[in-house]
CSV table of C-alpha atoms (C1' of nucleotides) in Angstrom, one decimal:
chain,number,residue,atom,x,y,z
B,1,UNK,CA,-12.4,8.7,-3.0
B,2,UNK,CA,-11.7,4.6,-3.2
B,3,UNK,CA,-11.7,2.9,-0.8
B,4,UNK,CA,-10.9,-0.5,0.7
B,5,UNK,CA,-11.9,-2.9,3.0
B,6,UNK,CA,-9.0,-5.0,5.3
B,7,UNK,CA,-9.5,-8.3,3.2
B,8,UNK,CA,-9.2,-5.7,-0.2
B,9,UNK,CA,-5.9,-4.7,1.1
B,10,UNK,CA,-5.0,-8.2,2.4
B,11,UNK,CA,-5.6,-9.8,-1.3
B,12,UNK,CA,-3.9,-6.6,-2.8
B,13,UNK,CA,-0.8,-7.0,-0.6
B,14,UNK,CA,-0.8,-11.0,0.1
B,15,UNK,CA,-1.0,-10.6,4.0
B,16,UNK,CA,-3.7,-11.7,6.4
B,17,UNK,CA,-5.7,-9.1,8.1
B,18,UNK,CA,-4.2,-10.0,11.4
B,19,UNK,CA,-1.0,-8.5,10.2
B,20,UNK,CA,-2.8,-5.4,8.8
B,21,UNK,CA,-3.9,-5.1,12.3
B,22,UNK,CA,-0.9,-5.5,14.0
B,23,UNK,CA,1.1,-3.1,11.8
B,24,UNK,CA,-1.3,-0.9,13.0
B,25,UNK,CA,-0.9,-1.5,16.3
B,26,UNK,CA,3.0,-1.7,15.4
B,27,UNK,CA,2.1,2.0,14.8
B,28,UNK,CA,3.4,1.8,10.8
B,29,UNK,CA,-0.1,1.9,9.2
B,30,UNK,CA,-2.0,4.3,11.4
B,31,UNK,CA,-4.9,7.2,11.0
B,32,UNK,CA,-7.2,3.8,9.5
B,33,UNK,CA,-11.0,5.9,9.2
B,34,UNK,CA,-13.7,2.8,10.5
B,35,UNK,CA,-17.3,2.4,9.4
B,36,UNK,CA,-20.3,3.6,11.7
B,37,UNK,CA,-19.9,-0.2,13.2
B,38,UNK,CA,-16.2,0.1,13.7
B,39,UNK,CA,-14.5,-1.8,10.6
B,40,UNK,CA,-11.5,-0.4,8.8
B,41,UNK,CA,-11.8,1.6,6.1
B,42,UNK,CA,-8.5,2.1,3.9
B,43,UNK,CA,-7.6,4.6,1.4
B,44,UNK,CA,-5.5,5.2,-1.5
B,45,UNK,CA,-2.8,6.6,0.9
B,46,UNK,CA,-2.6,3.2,2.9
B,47,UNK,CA,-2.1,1.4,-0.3
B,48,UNK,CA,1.0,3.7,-0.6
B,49,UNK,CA,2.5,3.5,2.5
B,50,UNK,CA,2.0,-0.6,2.5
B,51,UNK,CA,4.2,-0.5,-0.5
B,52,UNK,CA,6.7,1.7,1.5
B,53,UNK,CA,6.2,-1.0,4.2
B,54,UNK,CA,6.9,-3.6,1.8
B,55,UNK,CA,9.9,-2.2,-0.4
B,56,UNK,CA,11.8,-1.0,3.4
B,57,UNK,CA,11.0,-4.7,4.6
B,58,UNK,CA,12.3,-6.2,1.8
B,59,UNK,CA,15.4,-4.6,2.6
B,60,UNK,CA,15.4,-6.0,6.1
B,61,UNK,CA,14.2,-2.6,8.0
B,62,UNK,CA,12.7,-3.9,10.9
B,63,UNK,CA,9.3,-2.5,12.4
B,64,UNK,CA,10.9,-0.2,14.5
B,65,UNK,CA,13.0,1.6,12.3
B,66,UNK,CA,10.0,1.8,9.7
B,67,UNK,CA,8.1,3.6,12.8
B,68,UNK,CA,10.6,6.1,12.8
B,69,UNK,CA,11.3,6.8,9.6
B,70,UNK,CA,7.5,7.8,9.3
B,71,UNK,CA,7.8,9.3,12.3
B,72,UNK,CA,10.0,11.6,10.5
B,73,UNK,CA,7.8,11.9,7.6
B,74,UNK,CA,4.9,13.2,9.4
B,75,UNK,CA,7.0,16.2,11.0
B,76,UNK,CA,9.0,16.8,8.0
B,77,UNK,CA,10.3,20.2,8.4
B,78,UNK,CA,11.8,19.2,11.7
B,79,UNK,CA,13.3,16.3,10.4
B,80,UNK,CA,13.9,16.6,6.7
B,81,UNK,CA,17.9,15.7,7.5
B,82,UNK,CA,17.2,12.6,9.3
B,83,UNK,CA,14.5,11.4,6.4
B,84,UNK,CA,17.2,12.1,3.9
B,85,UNK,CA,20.0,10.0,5.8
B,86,UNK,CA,17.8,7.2,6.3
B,87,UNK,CA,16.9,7.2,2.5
B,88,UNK,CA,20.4,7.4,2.1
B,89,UNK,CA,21.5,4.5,4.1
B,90,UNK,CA,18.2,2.3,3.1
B,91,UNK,CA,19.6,3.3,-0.8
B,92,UNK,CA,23.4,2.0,0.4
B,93,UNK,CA,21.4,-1.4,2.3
B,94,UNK,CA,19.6,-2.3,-1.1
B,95,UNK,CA,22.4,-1.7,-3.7
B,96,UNK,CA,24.7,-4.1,-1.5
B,97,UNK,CA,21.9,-6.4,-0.9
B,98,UNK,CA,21.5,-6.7,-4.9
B,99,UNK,CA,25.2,-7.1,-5.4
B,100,UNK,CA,25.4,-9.4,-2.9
B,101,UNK,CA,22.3,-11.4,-4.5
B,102,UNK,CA,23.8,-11.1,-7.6
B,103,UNK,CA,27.2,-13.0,-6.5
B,104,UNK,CA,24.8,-15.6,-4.8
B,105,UNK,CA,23.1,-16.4,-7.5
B,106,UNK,CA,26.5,-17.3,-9.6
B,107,UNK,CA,27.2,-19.2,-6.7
B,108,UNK,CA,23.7,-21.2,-7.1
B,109,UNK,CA,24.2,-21.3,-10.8
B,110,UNK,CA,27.7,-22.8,-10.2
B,111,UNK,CA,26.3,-25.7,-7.8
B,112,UNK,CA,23.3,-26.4,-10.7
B,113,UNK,CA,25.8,-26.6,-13.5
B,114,UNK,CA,28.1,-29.2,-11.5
B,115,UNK,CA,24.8,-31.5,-10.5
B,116,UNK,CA,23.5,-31.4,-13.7
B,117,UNK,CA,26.7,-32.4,-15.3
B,118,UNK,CA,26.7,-35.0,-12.2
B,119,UNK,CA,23.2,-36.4,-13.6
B,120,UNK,CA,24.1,-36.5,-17.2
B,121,UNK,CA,27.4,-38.0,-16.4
B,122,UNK,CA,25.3,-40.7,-14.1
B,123,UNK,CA,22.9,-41.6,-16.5
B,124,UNK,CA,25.7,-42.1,-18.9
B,125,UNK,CA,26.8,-44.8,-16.9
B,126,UNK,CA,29.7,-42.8,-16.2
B,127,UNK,CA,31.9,-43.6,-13.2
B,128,UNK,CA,31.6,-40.4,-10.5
B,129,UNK,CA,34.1,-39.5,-8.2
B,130,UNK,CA,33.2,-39.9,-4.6
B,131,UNK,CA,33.5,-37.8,-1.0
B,132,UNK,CA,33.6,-39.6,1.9
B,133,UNK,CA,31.8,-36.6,3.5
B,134,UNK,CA,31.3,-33.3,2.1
B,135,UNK,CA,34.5,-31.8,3.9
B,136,UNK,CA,36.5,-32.8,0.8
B,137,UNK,CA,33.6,-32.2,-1.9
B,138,UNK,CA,31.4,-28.4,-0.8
B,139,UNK,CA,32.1,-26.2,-3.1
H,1,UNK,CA,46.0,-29.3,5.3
H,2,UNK,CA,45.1,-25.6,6.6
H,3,UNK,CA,42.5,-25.5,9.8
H,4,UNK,CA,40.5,-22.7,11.3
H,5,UNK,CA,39.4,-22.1,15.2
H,6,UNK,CA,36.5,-21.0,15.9
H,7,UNK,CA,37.1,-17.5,16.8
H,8,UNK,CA,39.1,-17.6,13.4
H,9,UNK,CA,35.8,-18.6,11.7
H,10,UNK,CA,33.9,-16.0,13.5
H,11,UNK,CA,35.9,-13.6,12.2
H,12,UNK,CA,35.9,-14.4,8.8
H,13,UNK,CA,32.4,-14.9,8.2
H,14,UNK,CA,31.7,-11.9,10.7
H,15,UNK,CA,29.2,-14.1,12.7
H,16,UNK,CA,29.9,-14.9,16.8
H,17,UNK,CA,31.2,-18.3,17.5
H,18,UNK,CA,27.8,-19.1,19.3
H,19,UNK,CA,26.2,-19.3,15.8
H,20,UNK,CA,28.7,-21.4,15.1
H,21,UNK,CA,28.3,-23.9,17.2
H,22,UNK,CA,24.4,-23.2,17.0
H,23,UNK,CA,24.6,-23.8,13.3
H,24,UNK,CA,26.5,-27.2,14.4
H,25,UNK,CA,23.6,-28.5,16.6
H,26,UNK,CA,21.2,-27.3,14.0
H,27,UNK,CA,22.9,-30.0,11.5
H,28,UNK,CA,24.3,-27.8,8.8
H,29,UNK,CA,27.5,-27.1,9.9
H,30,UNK,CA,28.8,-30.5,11.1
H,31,UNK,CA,31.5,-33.5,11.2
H,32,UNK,CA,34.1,-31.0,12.9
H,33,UNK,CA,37.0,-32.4,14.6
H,34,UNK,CA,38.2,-31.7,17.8
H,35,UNK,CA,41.8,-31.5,19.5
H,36,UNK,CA,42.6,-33.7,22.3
H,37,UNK,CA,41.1,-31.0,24.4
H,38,UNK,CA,37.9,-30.9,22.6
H,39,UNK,CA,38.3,-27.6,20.8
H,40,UNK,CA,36.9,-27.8,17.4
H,41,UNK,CA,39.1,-27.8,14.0
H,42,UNK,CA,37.3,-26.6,10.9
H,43,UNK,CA,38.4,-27.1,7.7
H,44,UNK,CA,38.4,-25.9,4.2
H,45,UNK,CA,35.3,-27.9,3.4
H,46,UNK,CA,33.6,-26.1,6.4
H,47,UNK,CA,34.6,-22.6,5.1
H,48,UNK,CA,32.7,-23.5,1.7
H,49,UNK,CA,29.9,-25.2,3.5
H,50,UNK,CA,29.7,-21.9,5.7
H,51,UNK,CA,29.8,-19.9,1.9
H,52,UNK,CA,26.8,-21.8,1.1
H,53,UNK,CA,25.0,-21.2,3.9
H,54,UNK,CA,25.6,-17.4,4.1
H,55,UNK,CA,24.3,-18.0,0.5
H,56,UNK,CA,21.3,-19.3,0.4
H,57,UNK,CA,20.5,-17.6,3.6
H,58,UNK,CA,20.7,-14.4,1.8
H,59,UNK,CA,17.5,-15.5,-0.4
H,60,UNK,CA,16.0,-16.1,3.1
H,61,UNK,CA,16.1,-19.9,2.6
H,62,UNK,CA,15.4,-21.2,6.9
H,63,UNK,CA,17.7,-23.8,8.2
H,64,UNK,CA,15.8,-26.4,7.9
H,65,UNK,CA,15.7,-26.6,4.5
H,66,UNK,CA,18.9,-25.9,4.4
H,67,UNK,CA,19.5,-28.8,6.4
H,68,UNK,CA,17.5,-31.0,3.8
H,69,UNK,CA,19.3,-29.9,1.2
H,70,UNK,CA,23.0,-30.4,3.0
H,71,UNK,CA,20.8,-34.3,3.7
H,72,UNK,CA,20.7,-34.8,-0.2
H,73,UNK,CA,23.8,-33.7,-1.0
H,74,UNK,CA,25.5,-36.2,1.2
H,75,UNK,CA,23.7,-39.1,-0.5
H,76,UNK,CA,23.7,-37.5,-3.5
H,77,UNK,CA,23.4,-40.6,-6.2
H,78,UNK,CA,19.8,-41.5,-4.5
H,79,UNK,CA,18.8,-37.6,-4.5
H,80,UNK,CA,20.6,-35.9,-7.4
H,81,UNK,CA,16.6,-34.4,-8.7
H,82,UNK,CA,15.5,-33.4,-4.8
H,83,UNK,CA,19.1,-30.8,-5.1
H,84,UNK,CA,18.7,-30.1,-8.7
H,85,UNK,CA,14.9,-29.1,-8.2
H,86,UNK,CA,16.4,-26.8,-4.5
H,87,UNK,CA,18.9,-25.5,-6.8
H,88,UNK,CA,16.4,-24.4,-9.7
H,89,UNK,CA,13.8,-23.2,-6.9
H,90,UNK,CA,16.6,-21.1,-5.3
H,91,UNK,CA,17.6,-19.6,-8.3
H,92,UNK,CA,14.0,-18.3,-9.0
H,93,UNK,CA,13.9,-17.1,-5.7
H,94,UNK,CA,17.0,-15.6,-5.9
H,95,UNK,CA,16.7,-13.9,-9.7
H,96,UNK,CA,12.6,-12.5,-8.1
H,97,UNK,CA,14.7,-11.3,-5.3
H,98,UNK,CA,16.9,-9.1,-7.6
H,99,UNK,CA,14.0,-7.9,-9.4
H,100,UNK,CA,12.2,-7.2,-6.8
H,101,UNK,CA,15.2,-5.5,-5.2
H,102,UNK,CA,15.7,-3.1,-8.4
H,103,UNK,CA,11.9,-1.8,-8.2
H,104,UNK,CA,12.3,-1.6,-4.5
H,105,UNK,CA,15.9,0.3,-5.4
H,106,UNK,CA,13.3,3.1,-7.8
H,107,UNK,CA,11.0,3.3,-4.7
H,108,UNK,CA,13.7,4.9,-2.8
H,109,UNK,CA,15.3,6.8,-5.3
H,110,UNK,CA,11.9,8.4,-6.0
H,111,UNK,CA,11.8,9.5,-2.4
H,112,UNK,CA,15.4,10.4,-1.9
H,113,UNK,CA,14.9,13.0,-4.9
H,114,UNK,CA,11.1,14.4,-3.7
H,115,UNK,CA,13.1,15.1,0.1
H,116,UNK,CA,15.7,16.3,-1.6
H,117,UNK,CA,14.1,18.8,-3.7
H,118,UNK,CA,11.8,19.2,-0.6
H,119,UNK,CA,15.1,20.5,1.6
H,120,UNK,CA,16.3,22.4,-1.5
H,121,UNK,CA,12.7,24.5,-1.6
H,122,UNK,CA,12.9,24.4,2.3
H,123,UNK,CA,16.5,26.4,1.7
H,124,UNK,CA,15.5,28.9,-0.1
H,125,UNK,CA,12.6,29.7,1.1
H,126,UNK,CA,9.7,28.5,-0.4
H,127,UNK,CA,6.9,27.9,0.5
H,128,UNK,CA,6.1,24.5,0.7
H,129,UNK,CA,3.3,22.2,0.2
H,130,UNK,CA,2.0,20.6,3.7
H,131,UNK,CA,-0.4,17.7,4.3
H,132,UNK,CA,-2.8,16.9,7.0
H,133,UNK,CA,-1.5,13.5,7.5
H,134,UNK,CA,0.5,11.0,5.4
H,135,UNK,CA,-2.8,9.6,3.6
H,136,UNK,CA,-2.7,11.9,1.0
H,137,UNK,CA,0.6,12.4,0.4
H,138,UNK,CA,2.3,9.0,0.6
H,139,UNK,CA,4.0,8.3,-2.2
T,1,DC,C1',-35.7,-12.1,10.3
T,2,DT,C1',-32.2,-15.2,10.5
T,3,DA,C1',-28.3,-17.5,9.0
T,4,DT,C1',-23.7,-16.9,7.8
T,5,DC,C1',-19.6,-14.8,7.1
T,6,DA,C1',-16.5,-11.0,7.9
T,7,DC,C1',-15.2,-8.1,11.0
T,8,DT,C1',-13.9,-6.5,15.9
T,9,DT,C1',-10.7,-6.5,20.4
T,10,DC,C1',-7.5,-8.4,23.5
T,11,DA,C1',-4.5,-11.7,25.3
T,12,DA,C1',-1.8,-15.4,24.7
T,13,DG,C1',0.7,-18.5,21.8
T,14,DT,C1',4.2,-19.7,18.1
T,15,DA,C1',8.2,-19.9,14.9
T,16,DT,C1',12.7,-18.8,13.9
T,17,DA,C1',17.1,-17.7,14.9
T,18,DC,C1',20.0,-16.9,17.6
T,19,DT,C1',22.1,-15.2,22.5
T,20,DT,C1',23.4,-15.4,27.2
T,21,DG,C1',24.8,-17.3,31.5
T,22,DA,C1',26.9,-20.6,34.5
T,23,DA,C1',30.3,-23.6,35.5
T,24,DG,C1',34.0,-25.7,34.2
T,25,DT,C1',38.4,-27.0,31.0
T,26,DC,C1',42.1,-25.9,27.7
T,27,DA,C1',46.0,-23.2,25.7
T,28,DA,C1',49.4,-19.7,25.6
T,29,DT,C1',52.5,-16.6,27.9
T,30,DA,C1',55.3,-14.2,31.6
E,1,DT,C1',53.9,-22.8,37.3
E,2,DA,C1',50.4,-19.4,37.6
E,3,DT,C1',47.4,-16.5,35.4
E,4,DT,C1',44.6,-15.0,31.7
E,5,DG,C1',41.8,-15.5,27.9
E,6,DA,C1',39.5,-18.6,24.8
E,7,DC,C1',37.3,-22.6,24.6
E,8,DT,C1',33.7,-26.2,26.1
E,9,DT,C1',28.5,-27.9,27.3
E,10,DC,C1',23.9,-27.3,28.4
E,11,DA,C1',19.9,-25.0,29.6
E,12,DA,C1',17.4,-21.0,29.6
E,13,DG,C1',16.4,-16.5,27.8
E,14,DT,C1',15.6,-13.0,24.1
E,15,DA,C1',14.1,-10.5,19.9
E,16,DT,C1',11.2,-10.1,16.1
E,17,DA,C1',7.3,-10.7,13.6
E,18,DC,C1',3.6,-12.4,13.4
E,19,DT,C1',-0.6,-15.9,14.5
E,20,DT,C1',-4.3,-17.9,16.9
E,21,DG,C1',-8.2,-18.3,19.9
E,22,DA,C1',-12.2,-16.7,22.3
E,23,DA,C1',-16.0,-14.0,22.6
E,24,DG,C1',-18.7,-10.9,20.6
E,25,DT,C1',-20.6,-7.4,16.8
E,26,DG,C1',-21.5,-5.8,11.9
E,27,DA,C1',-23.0,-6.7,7.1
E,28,DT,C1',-25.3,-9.2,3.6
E,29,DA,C1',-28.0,-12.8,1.1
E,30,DG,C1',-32.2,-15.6,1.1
DNA sequence: CTATCACTTCAAGTATACTTGAAGTCAATA
DNA sequence: TATTGACTTCAAGTATACTTGAAGTGATAG
């Protein structure tokens, strides 16, 4: 079976080592085998559950919540209804997160249309309107 | 010209009126007036500039650069590339954020159907499939 | 074999973004 | 006018998620 050493997995994933470690420690990325001399050997499974860890982050589940969820995970059969209700809600959290996203980003598009039509206007020579502050002028 | 209180703020942008006044000290949310008694009086142009905020905080932008950027856009004619190069920069970020958010969407799809099928199996009886630990069957 | 670099633990430090508490003042209502 | 609740400042505290440093051990290239 493949495995991987921490700096592997660190390159892989674009995190130090020291937070491999902690989310060890953090008790999200746990059973980690170790050589004879005691360093960390990772397996295909770890590379899986880092992208769990990573696509639940991204979300803005904190490290507690991911604990539990796998918590959950290991003793399935006990806790199959509470897995499928955090899915649930972590499904809900991401599809508003992307609508939300998507309305920000009209609202950054808005901003870059009305600067660069500022700029062009400018280096026409053109005469811009002016704020005294940006009380009268955010948008 | 129509005026906010705080607490009328708070409410409307669902944040306590301590982040308010935080997000005053930390220079993003500022030139608010007072009544004679010292009670602040937002405006219109705060409510935007608070829009923009909850914005670009979205995409994770900190507040010090949010700061920077609120720093341009007041002297805008001397800094109209520094905001247009923000803006562009926060649109990638936001548009990877989406895409990122849509795979991250799949991810938990994926397991919502396997636990899902799992509880249906788990219903009627079947006989299910168990792991040692989560290294070989994260997914 | 030795140098060097990566790895180890453990404790303490840092960054960011608020949040809370104390002590006092302002505003609205009975 | 008295009381109640919302507001004020300022300093200190909290939560989360790492990050760093020290001191030592393991792995590998010459």
């Amino acid at each position: 079976m493949k495995t991987y050493t921490i700096q592997e997995v660190s390159q892989m994933f674009h995190l130090p080592a020291s937070t491999l470690r902690y989310y060890e420690e953090m008790g999200i990325l746990t059973n980690i085998d170790r050589t004879p001399g005691g360093q960390r050997i990772y397996t295909e499974g770890h590379i899986n559950r880092l992208k769990t860890i990573c696509c639940f982050k991204g979300a803005g589940m904190s490290i507690s919540k991911l604990r539990l969820f796998f918590e959950y995970e290991t003793d399935e059969p006990g806790h199959i209804d509470e897995i499928l209700a955090l899915l649930k809600e972590q499904k809900r959290e991401v599809t508003g997160q992307i609508e939300k996203m998507q309305k920000d980003l009209k609202h950054v598009e808005r901003k870059l249309h009305y600067y660069t039509d500022r700029k062009n206007a400018m280096e026409a020579g053109e005469p811009l309107p002016q704020w005294a502050d940006y009380r009268g002028k955010e948008f």
